[in-house]
Tab-separated table of C-alpha atoms in Angstrom:
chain	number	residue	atom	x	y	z
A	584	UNK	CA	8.361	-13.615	14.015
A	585	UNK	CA	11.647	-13.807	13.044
A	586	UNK	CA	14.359	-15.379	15.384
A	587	UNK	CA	18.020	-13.245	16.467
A	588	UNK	CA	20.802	-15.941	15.337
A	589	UNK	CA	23.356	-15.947	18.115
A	590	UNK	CA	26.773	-15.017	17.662
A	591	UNK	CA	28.362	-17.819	17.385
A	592	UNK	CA	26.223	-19.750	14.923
A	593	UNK	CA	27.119	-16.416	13.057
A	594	UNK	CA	30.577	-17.204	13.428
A	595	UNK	CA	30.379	-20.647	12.318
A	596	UNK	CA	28.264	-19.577	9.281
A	597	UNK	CA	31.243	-16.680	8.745
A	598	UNK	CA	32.703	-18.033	5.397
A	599	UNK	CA	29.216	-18.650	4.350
A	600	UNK	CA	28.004	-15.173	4.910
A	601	UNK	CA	31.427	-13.535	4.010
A	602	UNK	CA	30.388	-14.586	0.283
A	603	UNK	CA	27.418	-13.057	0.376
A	604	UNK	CA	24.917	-15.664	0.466
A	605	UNK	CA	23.140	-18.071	2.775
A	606	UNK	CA	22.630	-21.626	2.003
A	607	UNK	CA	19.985	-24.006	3.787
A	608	UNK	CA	20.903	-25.316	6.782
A	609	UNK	CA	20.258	-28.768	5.894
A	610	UNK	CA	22.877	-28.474	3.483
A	611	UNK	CA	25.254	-27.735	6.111
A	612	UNK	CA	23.804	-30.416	8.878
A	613	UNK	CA	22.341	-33.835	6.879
A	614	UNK	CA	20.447	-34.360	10.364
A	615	UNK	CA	18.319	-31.052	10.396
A	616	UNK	CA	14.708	-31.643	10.386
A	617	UNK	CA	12.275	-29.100	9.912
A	618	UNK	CA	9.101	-28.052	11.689
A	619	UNK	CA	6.640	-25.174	11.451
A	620	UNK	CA	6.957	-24.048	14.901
A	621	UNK	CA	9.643	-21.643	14.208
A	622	UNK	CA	10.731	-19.682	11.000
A	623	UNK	CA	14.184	-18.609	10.023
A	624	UNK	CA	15.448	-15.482	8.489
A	625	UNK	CA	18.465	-15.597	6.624
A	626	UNK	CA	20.336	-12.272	6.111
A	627	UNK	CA	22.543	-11.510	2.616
A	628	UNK	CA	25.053	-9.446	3.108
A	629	UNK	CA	24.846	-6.708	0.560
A	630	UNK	CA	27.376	-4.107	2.223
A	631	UNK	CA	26.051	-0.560	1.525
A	632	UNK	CA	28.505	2.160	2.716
A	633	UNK	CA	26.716	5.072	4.344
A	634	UNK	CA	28.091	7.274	6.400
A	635	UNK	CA	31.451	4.952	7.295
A	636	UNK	CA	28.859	1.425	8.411
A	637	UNK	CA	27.869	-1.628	6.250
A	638	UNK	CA	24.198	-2.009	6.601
A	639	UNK	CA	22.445	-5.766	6.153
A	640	UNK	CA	19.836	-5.630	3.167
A	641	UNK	CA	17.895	-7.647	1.308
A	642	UNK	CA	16.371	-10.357	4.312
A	643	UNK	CA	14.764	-13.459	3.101
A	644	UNK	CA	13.343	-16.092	4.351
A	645	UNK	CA	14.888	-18.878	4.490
A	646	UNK	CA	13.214	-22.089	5.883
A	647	UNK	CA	11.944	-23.070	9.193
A	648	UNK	CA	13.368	-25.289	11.958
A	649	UNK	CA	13.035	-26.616	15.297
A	650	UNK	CA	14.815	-26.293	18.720
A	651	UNK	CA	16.907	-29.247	20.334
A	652	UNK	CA	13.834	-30.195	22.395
A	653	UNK	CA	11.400	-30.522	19.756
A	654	UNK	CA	13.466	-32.308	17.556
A	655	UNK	CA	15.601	-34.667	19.535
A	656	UNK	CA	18.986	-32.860	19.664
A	657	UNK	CA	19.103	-32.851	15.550
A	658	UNK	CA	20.453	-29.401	15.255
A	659	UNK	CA	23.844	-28.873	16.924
A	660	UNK	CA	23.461	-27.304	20.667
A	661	UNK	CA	26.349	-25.653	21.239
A	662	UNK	CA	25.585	-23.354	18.326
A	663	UNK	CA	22.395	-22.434	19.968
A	664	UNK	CA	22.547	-19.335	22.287
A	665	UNK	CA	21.396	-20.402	26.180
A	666	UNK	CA	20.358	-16.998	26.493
A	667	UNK	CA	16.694	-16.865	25.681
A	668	UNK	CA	15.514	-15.087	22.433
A	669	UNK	CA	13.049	-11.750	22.802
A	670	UNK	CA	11.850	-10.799	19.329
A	671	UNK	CA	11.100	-7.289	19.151
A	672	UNK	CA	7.593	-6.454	17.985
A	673	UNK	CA	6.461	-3.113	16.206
A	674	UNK	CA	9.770	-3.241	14.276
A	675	UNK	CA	8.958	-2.528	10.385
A	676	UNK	CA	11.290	-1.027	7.419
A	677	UNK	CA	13.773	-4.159	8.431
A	678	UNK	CA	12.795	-5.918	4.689
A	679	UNK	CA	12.092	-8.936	6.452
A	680	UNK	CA	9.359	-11.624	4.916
A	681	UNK	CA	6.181	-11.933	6.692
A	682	UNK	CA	4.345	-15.167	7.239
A	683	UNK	CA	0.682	-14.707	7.657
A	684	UNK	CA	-2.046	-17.043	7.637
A	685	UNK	CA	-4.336	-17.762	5.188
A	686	UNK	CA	-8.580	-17.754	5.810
A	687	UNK	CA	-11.660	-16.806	3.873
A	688	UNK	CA	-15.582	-15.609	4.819
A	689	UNK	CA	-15.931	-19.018	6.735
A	690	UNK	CA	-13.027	-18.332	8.869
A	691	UNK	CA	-11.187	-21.988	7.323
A	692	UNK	CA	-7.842	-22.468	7.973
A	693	UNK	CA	-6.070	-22.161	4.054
A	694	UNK	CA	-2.493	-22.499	5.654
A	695	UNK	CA	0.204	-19.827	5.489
A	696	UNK	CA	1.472	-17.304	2.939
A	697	UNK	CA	4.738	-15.218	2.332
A	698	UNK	CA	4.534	-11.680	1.858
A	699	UNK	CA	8.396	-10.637	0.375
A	700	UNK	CA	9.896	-7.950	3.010
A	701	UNK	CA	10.895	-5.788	0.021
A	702	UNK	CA	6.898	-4.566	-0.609
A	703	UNK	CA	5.376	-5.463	3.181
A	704	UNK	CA	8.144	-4.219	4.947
A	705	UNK	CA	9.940	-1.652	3.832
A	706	UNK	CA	10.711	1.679	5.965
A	707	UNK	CA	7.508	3.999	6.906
A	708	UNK	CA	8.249	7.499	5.081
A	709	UNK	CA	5.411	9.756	5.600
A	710	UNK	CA	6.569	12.554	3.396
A	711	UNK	CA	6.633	10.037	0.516
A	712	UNK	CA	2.236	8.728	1.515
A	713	UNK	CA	1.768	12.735	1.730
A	714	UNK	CA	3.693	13.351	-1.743
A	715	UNK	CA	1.247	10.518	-3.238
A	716	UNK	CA	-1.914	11.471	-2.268
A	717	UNK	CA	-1.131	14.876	-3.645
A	718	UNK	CA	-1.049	13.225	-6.872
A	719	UNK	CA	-3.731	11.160	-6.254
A	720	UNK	CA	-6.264	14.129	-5.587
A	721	UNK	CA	-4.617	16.280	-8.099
A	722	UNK	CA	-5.095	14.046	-11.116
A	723	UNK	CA	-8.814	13.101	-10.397
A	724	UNK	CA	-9.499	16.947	-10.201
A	725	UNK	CA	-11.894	17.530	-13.073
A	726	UNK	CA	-11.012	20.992	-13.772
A	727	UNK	CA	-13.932	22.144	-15.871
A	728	UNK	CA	-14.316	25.072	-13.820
A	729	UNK	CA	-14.754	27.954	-16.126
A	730	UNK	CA	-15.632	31.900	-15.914
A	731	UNK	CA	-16.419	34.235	-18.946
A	732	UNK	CA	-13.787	37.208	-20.005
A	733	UNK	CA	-14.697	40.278	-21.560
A	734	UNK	CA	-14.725	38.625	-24.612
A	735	UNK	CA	-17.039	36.299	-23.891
A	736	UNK	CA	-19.815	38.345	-21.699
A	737	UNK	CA	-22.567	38.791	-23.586
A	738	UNK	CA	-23.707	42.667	-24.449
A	739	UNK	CA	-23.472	46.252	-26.202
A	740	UNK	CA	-19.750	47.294	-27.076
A	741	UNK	CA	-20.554	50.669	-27.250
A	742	UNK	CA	-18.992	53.522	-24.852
A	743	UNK	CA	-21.255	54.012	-22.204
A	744	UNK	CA	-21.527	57.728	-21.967
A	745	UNK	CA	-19.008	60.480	-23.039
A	746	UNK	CA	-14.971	60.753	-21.453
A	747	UNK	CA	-15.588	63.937	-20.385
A	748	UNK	CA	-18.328	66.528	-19.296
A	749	UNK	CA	-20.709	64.425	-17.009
A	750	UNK	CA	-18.797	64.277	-13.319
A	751	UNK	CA	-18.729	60.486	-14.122
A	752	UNK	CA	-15.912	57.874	-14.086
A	753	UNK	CA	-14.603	57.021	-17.489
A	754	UNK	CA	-15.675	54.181	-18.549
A	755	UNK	CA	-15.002	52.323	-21.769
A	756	UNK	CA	-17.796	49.176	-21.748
A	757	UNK	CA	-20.590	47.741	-20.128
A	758	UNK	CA	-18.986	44.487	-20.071
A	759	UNK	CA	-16.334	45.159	-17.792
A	760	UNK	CA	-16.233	43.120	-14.819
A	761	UNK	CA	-16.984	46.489	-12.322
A	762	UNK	CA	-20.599	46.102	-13.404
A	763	UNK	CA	-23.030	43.917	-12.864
A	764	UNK	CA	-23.553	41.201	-15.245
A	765	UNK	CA	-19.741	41.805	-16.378
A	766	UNK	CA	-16.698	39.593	-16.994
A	767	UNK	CA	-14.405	38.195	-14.142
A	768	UNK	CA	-10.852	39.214	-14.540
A	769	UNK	CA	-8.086	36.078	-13.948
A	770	UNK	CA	-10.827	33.359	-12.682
A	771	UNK	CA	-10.049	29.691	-13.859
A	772	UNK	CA	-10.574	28.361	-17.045
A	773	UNK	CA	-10.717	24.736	-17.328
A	774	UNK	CA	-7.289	23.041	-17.045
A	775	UNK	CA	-5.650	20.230	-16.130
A	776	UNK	CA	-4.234	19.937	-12.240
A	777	UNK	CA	-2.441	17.126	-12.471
A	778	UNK	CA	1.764	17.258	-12.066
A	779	UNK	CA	3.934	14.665	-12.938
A	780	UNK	CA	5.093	12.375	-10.110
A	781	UNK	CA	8.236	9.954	-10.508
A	782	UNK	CA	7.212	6.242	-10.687
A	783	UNK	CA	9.892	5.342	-8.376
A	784	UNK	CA	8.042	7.395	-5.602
A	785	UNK	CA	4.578	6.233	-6.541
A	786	UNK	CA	5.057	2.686	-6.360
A	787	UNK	CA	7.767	3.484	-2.849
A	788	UNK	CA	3.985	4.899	-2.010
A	789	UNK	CA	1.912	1.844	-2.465
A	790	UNK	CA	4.761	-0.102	-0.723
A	791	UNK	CA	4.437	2.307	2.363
A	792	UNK	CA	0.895	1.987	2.464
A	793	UNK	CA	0.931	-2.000	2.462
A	794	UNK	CA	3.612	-1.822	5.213
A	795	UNK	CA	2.071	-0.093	7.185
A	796	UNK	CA	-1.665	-2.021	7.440
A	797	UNK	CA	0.453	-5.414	7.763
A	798	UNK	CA	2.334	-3.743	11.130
A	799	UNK	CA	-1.237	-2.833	11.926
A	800	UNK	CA	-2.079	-6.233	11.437
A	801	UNK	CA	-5.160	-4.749	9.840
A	802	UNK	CA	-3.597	-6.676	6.073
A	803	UNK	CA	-5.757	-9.708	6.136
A	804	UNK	CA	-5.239	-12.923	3.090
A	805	UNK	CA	-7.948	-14.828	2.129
A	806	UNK	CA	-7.611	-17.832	-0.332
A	807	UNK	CA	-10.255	-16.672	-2.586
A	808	UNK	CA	-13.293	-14.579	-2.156
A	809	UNK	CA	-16.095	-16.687	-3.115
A	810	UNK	CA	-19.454	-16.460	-1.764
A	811	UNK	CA	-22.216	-19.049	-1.613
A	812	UNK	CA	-24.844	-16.232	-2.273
A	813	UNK	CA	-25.302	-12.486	-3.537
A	814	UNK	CA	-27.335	-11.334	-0.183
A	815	UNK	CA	-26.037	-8.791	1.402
A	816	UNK	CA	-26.150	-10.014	5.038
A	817	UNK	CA	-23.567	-13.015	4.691
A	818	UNK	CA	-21.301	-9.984	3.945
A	819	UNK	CA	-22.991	-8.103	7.375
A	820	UNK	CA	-22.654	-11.048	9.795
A	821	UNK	CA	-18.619	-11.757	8.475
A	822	UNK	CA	-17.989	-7.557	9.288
A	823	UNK	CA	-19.995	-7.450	12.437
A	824	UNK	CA	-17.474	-10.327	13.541
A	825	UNK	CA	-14.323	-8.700	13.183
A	826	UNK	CA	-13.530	-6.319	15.726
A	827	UNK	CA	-11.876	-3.072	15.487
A	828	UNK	CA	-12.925	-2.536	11.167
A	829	UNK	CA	-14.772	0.171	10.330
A	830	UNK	CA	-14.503	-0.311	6.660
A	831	UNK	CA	-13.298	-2.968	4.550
A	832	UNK	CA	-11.429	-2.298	1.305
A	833	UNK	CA	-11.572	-6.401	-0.787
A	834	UNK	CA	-9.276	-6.688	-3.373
A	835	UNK	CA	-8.835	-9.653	-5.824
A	836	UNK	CA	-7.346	-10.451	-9.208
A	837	UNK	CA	-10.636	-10.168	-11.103
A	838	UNK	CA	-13.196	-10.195	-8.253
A	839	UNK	CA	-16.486	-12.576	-8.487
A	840	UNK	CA	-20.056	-10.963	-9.558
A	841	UNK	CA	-21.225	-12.234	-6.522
A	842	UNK	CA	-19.257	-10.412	-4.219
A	843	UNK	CA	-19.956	-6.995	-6.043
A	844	UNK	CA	-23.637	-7.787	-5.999
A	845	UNK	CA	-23.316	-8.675	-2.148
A	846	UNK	CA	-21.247	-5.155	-1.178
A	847	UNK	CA	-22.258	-2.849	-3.674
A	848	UNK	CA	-25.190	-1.290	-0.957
A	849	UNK	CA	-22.581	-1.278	2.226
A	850	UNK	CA	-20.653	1.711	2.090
A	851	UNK	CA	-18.173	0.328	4.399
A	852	UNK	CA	-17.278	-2.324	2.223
A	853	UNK	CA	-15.533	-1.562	-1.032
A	854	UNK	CA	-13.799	-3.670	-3.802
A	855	UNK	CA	-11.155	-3.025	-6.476
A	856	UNK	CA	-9.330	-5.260	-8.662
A	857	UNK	CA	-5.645	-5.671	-7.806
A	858	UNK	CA	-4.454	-3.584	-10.950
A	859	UNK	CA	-6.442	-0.741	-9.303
A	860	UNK	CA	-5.292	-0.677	-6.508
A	861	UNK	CA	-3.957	2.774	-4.829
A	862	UNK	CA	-2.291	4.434	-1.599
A	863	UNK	CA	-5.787	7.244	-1.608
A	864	UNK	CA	-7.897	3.754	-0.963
A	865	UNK	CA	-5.596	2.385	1.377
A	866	UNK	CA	-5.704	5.096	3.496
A	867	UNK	CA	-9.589	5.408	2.972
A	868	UNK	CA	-10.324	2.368	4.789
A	869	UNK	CA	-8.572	1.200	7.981
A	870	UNK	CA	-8.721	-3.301	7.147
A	871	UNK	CA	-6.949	-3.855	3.692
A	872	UNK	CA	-8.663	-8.056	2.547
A	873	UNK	CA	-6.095	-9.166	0.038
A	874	UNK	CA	-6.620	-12.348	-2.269
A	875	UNK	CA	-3.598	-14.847	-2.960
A	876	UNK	CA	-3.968	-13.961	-6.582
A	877	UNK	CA	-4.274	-10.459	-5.990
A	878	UNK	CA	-0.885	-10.456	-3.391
A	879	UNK	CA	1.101	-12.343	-6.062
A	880	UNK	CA	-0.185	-9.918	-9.201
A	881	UNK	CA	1.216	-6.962	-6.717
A	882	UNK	CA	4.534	-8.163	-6.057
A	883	UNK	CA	4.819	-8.700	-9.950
A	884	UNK	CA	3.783	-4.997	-10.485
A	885	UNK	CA	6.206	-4.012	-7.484
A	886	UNK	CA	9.510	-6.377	-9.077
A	887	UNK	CA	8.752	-4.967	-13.042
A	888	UNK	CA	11.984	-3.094	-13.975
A	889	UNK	CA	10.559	0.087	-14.858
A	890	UNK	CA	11.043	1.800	-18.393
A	891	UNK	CA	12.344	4.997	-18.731
């Protein structure tokens, strides 16, 4: 949870962040000492003019520190606010890194990981999901749908009875799609369905769609997903345990024979490798299980420049 920095340990840090960057503190104090209990978020200033402000963009995370109390006084009080610190919660779309912690099936603590604010936490835009799965649907639609013309019907070509003299409509062909057995007029041939979608907004889409299961807290990191055996039930017993997952969507680098042998008769628990993975599965299943590996081959595919 990231900590507000009080005003004036903003001011004192003003030529530093009036040059647009942010150095470590224990660059600018040779007594800091660092601790895990706390993490702080350091704030570039990258001044983009919208409608007459300067917003802040591009948070990282810095390093982590400790209060007065826990380490002796190191870090400098009077640049401390006295006024105690309330971290808003349910605020996404601020950029800002998230530390998570690391497990696996046997629930072992595998420390902490850093998800970069610019893919985990990036601003919920529902018309952009919507805009995706459109896509999504649209380009697995087989479109071999297919209905004979009057071309293609087979039977006689020859005029069914005279033009005139019998008190009957006019008719030219058997074929035609007013009797039965005849042609269809306009149906669908088989054809493509798929439209072309920017790759800008597709991969804004996958962002969206990992943003929004880690504000969920339904984005769970697990070191690696090996599994002592291929039965099915280790897989049961580690599901029934988790409370409020319906289905499970595990996604690795290049995920273990075991583990496909062990899910592949639960249809609540799906894998994909990491290069497969999509907003349309996301969305499918309501706990996203995310490998190191396959978070790190992600935020690659999210930070590739992309050629035009």
């Amino acid at each position: 949870m990231a900590l507000s920095v009080s005003r004036r340990l903003l001011r004192s840090f003003g030529s530093v962040l009036a040059s647009g960057r942010c150095d470590s503190p224990s660059s600018l104090y040779p007594s800091f000492h660092a601790s895990l209990g706390d993490i702080l978020f350091c704030e570039e200033l990258s001044p983009i003019s919208k409608a007459g402000s300067s917003f802040l963009a591009n948070r990282r995370l810095l390093t982590s520190f400790s209060t007065p109390e826990s380490s002796g006084g190191a870090f400098p009080s009077n640049l401390l606010s006295a006024k105690p610190v309330v971290a808003s919660e349910g605020t996404i779309g601020l950029c800002q890194d998230l530390v998570i912690p690391v497990t696996n099936f046997h629930y072992e603590d595998k420390g902490f990981t850093v998800l970069p604010g610019d893919v985990f936490d990036v601003p919920i835009r529902k018309d952009i999901v919507h805009r995706v799965v459109l896509w999504q649907l649209a380009k697995r639609q087989q479109g071999t749908h297919s209905t004979k013309t009057i071309s293609e019907v087979s039977g006689t070509g020859r005029k069914p009875w005279n033009q005139k003299g019998t008190g009957r409509a006019r008719q030219g062909s058997l074929r035609s799609p007013q009797f039965r057995g005849g042609s269809t007029m306009h149906g669908p041939k088989p054809r493509s369905h798929a439209f072309k979608l920017n790759k800008k907004v597709r991969r804004l889409g996958l962002k969206i769609a990992l943003t929004a299961r880690a504000a969920e807290g339904k984005l769970l990191v697990f070191d690696d997903f090996e599994v002592p055996t291929h039965k099915t039930k280790n897989i049961v017993n580690y599901v029934q345990q988790m409370e409020n997952s319906k289905k499970l969507l595990l996604v690795d680098g290049i995920l273990p024979e075991k583990l496909k042998l062990a899910t592949q008769n639960l249809h609540y628990v799906n894998v994909l490798p990491a290069v497969g993975l999509n907003v349309y599965s996301i969305l499918q299943h309501d706990t996203l299980v995310m490998s190191r590996a396959a978070v790190n081959e992600i935020v690659e595919r999210m930070h590739t420049p992309i050629k035009r």
